[in-house]
Short mmCIF file of C-alpha atoms and ligand atoms in Angstrom, two decimals:
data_model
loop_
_atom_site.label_atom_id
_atom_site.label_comp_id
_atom_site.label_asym_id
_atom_site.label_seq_id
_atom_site.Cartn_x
_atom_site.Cartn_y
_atom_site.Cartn_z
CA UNK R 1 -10.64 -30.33 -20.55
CA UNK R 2 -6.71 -30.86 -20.08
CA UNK R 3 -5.39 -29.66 -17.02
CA UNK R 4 -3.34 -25.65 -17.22
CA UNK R 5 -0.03 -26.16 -16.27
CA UNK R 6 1.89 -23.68 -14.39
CA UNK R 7 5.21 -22.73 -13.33
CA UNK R 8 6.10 -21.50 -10.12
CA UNK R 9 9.05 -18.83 -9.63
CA UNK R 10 10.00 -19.01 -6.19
CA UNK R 11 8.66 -21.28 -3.20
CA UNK R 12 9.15 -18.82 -0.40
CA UNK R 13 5.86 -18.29 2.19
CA UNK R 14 3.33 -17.27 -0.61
CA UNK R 15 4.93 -20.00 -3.17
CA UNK R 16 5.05 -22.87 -0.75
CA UNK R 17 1.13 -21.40 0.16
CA UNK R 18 -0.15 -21.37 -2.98
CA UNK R 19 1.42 -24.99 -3.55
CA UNK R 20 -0.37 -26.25 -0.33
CA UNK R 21 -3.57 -24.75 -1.64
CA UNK R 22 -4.14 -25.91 -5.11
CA UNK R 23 -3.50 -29.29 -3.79
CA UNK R 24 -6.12 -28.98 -0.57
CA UNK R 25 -8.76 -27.35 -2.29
CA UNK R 26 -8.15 -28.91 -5.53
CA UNK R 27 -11.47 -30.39 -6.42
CA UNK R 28 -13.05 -27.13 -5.25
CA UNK R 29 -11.23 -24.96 -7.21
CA UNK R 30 -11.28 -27.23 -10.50
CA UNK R 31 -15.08 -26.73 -9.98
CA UNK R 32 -14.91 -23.16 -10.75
CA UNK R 33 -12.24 -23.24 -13.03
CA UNK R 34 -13.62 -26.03 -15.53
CA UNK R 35 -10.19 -27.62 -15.55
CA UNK R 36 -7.69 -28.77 -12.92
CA UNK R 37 -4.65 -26.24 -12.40
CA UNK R 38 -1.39 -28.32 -11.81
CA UNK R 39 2.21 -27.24 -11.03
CA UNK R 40 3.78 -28.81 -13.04
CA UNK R 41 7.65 -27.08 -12.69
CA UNK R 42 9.35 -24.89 -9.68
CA UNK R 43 12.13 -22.47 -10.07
CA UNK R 44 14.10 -22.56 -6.60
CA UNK R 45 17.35 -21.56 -4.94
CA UNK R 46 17.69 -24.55 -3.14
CA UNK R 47 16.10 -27.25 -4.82
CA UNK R 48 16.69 -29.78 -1.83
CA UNK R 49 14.50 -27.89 0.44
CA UNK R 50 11.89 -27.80 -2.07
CA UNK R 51 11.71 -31.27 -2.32
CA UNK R 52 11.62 -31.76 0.95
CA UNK R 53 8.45 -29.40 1.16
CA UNK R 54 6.94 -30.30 -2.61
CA UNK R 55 8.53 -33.99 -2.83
CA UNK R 56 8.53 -35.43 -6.21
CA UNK R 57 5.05 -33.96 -7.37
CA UNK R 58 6.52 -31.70 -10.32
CA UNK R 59 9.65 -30.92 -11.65
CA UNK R 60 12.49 -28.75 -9.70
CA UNK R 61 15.03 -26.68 -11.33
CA UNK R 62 17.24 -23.97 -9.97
CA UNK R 63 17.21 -21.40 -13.85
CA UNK R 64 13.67 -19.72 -13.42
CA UNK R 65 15.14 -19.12 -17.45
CA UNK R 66 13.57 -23.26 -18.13
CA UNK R 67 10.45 -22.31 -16.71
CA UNK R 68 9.22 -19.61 -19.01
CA UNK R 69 11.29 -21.19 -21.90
CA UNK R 70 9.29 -24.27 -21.23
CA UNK R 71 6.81 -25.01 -24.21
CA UNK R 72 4.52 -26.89 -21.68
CA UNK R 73 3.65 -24.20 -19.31
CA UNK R 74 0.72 -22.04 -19.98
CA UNK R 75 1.00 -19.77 -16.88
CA UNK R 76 4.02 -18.63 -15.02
CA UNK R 77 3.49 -17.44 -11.29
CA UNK R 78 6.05 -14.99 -10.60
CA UNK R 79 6.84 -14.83 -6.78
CA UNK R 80 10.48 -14.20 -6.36
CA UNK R 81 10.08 -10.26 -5.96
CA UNK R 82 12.54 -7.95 -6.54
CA UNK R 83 12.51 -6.13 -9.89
CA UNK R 84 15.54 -8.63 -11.71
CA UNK R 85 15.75 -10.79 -12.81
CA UNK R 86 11.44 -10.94 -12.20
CA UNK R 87 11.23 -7.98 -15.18
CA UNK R 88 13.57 -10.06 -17.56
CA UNK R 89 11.40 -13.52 -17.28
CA UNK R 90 8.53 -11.50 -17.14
CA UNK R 91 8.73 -10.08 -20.59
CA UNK R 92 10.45 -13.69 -21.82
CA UNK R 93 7.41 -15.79 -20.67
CA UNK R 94 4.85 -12.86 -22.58
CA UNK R 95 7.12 -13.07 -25.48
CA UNK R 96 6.91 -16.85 -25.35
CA UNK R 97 2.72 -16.47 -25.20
CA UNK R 98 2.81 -17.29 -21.17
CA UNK R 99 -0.01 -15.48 -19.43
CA UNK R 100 1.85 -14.30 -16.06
CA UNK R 101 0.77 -13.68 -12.61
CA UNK R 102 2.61 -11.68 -10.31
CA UNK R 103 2.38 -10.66 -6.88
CA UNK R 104 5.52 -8.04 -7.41
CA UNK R 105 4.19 -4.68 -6.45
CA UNK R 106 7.36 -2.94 -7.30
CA UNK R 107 7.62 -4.78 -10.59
CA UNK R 108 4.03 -3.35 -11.61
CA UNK R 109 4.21 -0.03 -10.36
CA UNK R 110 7.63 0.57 -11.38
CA UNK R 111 6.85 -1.01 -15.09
CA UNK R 112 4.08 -2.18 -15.58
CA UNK R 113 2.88 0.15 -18.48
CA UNK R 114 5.35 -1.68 -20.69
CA UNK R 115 4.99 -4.97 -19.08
CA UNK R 116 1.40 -4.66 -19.70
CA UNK R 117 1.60 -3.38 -23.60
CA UNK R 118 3.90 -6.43 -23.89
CA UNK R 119 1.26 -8.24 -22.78
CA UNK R 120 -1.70 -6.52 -25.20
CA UNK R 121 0.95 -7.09 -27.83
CA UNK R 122 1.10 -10.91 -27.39
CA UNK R 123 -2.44 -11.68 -26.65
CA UNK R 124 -2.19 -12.69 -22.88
CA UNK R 125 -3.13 -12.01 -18.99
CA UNK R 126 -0.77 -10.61 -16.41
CA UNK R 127 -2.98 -10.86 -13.42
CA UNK R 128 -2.24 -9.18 -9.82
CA UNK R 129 -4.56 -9.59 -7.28
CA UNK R 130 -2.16 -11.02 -4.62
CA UNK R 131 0.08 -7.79 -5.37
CA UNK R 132 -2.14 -5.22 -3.77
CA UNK R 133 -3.59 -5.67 -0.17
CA UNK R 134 -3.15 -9.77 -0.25
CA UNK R 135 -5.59 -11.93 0.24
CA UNK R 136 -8.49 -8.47 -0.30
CA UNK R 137 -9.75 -9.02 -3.75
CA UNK R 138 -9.13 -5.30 -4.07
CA UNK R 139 -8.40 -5.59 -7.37
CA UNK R 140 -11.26 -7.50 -8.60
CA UNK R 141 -13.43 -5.43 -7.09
CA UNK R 142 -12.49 -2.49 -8.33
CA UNK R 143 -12.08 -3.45 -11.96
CA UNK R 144 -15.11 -5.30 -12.36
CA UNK R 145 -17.46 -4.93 -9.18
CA UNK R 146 -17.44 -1.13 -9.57
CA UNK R 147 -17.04 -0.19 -13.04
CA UNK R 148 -20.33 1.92 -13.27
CA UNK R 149 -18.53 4.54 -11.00
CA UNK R 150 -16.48 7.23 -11.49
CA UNK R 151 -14.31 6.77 -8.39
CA UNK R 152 -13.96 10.04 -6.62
CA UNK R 153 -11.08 8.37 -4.04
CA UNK R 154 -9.39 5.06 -2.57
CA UNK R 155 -7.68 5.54 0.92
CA UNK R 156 -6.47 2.30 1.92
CA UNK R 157 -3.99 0.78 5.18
CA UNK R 158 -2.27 -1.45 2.50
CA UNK R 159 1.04 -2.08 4.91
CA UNK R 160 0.34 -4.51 7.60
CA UNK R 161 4.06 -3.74 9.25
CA UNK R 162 3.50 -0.31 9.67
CA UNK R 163 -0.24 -0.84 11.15
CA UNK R 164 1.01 -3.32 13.43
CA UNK R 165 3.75 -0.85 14.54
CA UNK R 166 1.29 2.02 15.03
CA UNK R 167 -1.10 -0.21 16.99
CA UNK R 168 0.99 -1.00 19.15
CA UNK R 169 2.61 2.48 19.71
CA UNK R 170 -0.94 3.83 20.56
CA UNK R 171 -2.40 0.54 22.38
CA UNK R 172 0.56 0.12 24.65
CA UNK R 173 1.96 3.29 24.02
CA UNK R 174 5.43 2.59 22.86
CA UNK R 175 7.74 4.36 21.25
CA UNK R 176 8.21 3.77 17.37
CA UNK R 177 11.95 1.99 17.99
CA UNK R 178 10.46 -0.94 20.35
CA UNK R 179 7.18 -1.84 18.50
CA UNK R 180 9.27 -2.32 15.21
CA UNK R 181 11.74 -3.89 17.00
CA UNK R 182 8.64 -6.19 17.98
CA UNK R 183 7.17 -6.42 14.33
CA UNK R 184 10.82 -7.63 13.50
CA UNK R 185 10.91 -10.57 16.21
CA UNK R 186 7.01 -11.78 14.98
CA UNK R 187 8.14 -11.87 11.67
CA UNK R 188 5.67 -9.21 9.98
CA UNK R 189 9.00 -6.71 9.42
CA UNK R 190 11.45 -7.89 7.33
CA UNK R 191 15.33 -7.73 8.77
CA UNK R 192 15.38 -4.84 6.68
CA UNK R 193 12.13 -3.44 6.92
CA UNK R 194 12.88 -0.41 4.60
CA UNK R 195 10.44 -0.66 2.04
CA UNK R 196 8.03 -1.06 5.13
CA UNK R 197 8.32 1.60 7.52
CA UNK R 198 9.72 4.07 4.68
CA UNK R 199 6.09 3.86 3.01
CA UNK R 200 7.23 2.21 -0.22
CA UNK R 201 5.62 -0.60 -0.30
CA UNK R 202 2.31 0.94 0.02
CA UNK R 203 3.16 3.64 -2.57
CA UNK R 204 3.94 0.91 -4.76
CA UNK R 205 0.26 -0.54 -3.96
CA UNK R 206 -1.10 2.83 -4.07
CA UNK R 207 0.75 3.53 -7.82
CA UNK R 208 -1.56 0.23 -8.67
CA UNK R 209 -5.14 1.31 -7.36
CA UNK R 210 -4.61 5.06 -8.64
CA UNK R 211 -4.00 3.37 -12.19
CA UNK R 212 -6.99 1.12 -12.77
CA UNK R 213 -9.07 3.41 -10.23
CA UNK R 214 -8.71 6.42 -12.67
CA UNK R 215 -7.47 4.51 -15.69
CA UNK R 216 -4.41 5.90 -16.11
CA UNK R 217 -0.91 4.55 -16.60
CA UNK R 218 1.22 3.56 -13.52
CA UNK R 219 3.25 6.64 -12.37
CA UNK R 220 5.14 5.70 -9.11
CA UNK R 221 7.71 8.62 -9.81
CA UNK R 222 5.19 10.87 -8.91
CA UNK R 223 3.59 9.31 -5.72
CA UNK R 224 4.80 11.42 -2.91
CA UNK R 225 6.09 8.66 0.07
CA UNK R 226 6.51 9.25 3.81
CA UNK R 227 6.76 6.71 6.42
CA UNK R 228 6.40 6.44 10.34
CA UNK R 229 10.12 6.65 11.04
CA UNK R 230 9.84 10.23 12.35
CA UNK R 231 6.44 9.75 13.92
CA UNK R 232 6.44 10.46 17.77
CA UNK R 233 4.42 8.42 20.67
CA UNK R 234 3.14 11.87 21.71
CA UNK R 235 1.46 13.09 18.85
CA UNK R 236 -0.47 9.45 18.39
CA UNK R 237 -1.36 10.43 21.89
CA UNK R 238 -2.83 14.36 21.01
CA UNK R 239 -4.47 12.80 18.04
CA UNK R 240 -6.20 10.28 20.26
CA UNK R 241 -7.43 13.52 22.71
CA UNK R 242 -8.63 15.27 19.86
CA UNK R 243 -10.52 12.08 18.67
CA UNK R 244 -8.42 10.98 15.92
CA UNK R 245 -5.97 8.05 14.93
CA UNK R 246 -3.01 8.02 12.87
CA UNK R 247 -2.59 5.15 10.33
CA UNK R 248 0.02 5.23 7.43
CA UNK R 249 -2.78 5.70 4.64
CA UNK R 250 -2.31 5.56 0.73
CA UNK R 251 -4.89 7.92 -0.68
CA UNK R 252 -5.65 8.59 -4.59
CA UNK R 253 -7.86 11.23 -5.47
CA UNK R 254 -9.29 12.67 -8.05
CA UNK R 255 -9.74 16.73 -8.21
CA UNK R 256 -10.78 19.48 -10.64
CA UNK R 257 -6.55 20.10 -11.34
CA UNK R 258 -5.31 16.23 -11.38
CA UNK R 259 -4.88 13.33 -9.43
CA UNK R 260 -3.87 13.26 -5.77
CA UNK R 261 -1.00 10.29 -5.24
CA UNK R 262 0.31 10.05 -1.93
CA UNK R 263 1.56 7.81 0.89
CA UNK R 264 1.95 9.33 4.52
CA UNK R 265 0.92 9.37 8.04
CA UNK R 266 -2.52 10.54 8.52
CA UNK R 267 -4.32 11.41 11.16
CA UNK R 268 -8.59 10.04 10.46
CA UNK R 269 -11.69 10.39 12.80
CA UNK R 270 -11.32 7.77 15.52
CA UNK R 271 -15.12 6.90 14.21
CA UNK R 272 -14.41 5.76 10.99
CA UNK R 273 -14.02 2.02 10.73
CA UNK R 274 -11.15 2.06 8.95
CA UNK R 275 -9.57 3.88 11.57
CA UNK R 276 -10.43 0.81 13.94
CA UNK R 277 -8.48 -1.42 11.65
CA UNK R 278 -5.93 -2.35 13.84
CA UNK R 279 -2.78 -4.87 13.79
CA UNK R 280 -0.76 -6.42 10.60
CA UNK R 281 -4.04 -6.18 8.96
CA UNK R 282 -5.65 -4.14 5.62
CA UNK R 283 -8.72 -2.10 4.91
CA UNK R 284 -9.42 -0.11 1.53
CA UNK R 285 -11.82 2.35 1.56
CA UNK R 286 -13.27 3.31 -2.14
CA UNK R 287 -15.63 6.29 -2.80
CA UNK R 288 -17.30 6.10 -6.01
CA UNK R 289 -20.01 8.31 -7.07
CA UNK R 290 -22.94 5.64 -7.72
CA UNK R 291 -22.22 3.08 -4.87
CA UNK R 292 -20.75 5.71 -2.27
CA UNK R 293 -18.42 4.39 0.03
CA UNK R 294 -17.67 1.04 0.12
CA UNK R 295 -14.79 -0.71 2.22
CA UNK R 296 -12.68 -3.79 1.68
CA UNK R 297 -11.07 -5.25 4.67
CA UNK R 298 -9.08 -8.95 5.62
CA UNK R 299 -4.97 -9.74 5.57
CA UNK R 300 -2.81 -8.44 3.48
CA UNK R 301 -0.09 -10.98 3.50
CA UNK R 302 1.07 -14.35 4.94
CA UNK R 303 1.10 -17.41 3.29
CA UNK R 304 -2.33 -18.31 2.55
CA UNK R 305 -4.28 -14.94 2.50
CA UNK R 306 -1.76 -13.82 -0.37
CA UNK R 307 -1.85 -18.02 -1.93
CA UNK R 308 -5.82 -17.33 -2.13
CA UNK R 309 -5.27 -14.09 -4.56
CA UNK R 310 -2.33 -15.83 -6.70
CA UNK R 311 -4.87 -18.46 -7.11
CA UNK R 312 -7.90 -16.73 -7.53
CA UNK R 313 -6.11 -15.06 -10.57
CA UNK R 314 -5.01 -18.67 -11.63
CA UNK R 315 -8.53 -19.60 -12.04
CA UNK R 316 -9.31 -16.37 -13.66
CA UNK R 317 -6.84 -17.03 -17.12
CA UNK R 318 -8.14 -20.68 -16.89
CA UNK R 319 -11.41 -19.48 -17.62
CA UNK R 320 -10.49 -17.11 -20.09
CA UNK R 321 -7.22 -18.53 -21.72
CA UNK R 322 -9.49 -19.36 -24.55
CA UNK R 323 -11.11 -16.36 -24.87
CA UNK R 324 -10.77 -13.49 -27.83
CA UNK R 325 -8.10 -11.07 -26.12
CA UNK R 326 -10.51 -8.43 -26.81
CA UNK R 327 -13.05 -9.59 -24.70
CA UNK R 328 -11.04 -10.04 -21.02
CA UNK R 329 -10.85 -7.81 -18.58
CA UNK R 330 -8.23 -4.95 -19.43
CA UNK R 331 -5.31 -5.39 -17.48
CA UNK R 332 -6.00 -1.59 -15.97
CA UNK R 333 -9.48 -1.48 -15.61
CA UNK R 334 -10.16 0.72 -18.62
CA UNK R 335 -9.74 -0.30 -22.37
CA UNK R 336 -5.84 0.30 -23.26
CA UNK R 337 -7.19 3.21 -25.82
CA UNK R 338 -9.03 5.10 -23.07
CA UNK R 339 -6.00 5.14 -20.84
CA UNK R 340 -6.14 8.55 -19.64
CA UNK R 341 -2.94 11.07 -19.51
CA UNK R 342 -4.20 13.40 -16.44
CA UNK R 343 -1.02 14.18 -14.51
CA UNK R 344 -0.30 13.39 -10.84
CA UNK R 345 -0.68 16.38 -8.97
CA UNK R 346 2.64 17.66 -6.98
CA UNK R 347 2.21 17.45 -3.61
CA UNK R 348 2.42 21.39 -2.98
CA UNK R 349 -0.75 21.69 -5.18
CA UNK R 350 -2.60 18.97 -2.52
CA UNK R 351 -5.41 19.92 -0.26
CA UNK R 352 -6.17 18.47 2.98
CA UNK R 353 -6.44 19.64 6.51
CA UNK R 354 -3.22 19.35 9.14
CA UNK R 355 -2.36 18.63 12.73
CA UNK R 356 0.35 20.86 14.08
CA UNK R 357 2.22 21.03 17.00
CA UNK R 358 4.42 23.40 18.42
CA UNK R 359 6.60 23.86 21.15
CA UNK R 360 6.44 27.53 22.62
CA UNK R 361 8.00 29.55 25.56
CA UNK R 362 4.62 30.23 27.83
CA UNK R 363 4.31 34.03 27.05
CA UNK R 364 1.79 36.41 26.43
CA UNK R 365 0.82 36.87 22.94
CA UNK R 366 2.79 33.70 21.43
CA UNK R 367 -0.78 32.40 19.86
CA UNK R 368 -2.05 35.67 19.01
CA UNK R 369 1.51 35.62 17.05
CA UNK R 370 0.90 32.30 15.41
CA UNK R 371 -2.40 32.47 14.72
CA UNK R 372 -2.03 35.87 12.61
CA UNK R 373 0.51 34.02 10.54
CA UNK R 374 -2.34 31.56 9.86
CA UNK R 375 -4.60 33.55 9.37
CA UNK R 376 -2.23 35.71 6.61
CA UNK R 377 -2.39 32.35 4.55
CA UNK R 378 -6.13 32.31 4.90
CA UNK R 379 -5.59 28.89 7.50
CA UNK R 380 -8.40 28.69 9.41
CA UNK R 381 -8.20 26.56 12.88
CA UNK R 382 -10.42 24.15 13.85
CA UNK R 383 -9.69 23.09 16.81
CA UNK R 384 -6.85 23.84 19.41
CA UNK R 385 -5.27 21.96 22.79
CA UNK R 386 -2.56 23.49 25.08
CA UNK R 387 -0.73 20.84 27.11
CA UNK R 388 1.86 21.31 30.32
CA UNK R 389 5.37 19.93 29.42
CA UNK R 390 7.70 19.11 32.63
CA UNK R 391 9.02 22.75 32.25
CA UNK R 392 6.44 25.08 33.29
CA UNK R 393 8.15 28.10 31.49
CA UNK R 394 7.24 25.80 28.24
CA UNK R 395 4.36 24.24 26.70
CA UNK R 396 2.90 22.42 23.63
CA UNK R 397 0.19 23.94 21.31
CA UNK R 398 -2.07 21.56 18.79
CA UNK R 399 -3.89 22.67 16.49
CA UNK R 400 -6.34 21.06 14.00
CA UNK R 401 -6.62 23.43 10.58
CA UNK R 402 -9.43 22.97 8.04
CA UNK R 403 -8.69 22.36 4.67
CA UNK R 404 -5.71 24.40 2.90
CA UNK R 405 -3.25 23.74 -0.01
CA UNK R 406 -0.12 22.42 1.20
CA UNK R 407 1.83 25.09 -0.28
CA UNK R 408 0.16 27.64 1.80
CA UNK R 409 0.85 25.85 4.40
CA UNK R 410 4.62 25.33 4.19
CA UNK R 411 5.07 28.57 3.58
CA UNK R 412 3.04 29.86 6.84
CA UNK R 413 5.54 27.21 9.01
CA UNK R 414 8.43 29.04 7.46
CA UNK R 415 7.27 31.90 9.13
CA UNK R 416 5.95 30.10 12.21
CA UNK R 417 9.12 28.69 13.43
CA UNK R 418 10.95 31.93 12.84
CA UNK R 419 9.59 33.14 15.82
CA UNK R 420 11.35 33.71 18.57
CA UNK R 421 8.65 31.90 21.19
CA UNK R 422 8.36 29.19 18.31
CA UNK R 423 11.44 26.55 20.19
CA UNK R 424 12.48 24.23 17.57
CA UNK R 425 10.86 22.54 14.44
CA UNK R 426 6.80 22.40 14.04
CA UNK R 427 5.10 18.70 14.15
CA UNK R 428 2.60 18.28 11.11
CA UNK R 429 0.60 15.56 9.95
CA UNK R 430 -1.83 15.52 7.34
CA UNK R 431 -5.60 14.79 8.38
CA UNK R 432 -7.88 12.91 6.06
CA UNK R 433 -11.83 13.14 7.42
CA UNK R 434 -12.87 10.75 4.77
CA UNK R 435 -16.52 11.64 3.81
N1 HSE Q 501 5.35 -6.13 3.71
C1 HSE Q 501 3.96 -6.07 3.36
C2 HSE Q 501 3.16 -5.60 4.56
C3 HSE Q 501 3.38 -7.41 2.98
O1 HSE Q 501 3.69 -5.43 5.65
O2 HSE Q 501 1.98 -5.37 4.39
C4 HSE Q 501 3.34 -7.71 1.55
O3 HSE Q 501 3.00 -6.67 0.72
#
């Protein structure tokens, strides 16, 4: 069979990867392909540095536009990021019948329902793996390992930056400032590590997995995001006494009134593996209803972990290039008929459980005070800590609730923090028990 050609957008770490890849394992891949997969053209910024990393195997250009307007290419590999011009040669390379793969999270999550009709439109793949959780075939598994489940929920660590960060504040107990300062000089944080820290770039992973986990279309407007900017050394440290760690976790869930969409620091039982997943690396944890829990753990970037998803999909289209449209694997799991409309739930209407803490003057009656407020909302405590600060007259109260909406819960702070014991703003972090 004549060899696929591809084009290559972009040879930063994952395109230079992916290059090095196909050509060591090249007689192992064409194996399970059927056919050899060649590069046969690279889009580049600077096309002198790509030859000095590529040399003169394929053809260099500097318009990504002569890539997907090239008649020879069968798949384009988009790795440049960013949502333009990627979205623009996206759609151009579909409208010229290009299957496409991607690893551009924020592309997919931010339009993927029409890059995907595009696609249904034309007849061809846009495939994704390397976009969600790098080298974790997250992706596959879920739309074709588990598809006699209804999925109940995915939590997943699907930011290495972050988890490197937050291992290190609660391993050597820095302070959030220094261990990203520390991510930055080991090259996991970018310069700007924004999208990072800020939780974006796992909502936009999380936007993904809620979509083909529940079959419905991408929604990242609704995802509620928050990162570990404001996240203090001394609540990783109370969350530790009380047996818990706090991980940045993307969680998806599916209840009786819509479907849970969130990003945000959470605290989870220090027992749970995926709560022992620790450095710049991933875990996703799925709960369906036949195969219970099952967990999904490896790197979720760098050069080669993310090179072996791009490729992985490579070898996917050039086993089914030639196959009835019909018959592949829909791009979101589900067939594009049975896409589902079921909302995304706001985040008031959320249940989980929460860690507070609160800073109180060391009176009589200050917990009997904030206790009844809890207990107004129907907020029941489940467990409680009272630590010495360096002024005695002060001290901090934790406290562990069980399970309430989050609007009920907002509105008993309100009234917390009025109080006149109550000094300054409460602490509160969701908790996620995971069963
Ligand atoms: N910046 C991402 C992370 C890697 O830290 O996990 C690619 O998605």
């Amino acid at each position: 069979m004549k060899p696929i050609k591809v084009g290559l957008l972009g040879l930063g770490t994952v395109g230079a990867g992916t290059f090095n890849i196909l050509r060591r394992n090249q007689q192992e891949i064409m194996r399970r392909a059927g056919r050899s997969i060649e590069i046969s053209m690279v889009a580049v910024r600077n096309s002198e540095k790509a030859a000095r990393l590529i040399g003169d195997t394929c053809v260099i250009v500097d318009d990504s536009f002569q890539v997907v307007n090239n008649p020879n290419i069968d798949i384009v590999v988009e790795l440049m990021g960013g949502i333009e011009p990627a979205k623009q040669l996206a759609f151009t390379a579909i409208a010229n019948g290009k299957h496409v793969v991607t690893a551009n999270k924020a592309l997919l999550a931010l339009h993927g329902n029409e890059i995907f009709k595009a696609a249904q439109d034309k007849g061809v793949m846009v495939a994704f793996e390397a976009a969600v959780a790098g080298g974790i075939p997250i992706i596959k598994s879920l739309r074709e390992g588990l598809t006699a489940n209804r999925i109940d929920w995915v939590a997943g660590i699907i930011n290495g930056t972050t988890n490197f960060i937050l291992s290190e504040m609660r391993n050597k107990g820095l302070d959030f400032a220094t261990a990203l300062k520390q991510a930055q000089e080991l090259g996991f944080a970018e310069a700007d590590p924004t999208f990072d820290i800020d939780g974006i770039d796992a909502a936009h992973k999380a936007t993904i997995i809620s979509a083909i986990a529940f079959g419905i279309s991408m929604q990242f407007d609704k995802a509620y995001v928050e990162g570990i900017r404001q996240l203090q050394a001394v609540d990783i440290s109370y969350a530790e006494q009380l047996g818990y760690r706090i991980k940045l976790l993307a969680i998806t869930k599916r209840t009786a009134r819509g479907i849970e969409l969130r990003v945000h620091p959470t605290l989870i039982p220090s027992t749970r593996l995926i709560a022992n997943v620790e450095g710049a690396m991933n875990a996703v944890l799925v709960q369906g209803d036949v195969v219970g829990a099952s967990m999904y753990y490896g790197k979720g970037a760098g050069a080669e972990p993310t090179a072996s998803a791009v490729i992985a999909d490579l070898v996917d289209i050039a086993r089914m290039a030639t196959a009835d449209p019909q018959h592949r694997v829909p791009h979101l799991a589900f067939q594009p008929e049975f896409i589902g409309t079921e909302a995304i739930l706001p985040m008031s209407e959320i249940t989980t459980s929460y860690y507070l803490r609160l800073h109180v003057s060391d009176q009589t009656g200050v917990l009997a005070d904030v206790t009844r407020i809890l207990a107004n909302f129907d907020i029941s405590i489940d467990a409680m800590l009272q630590k010495a600060t360096a002024d005695e007259s002060q001290t901090d109260i934790i406290m562990l609730t069980h399970q309430t909406q989050e609007k009920k819960l907002i509105a008993a702070l309100e009234q917390i923090e009025k109080l006149q014991s109550v000094l300054g703003s409460m602490t509160r972090i969701r908790v996620e028990k995971l069963t």
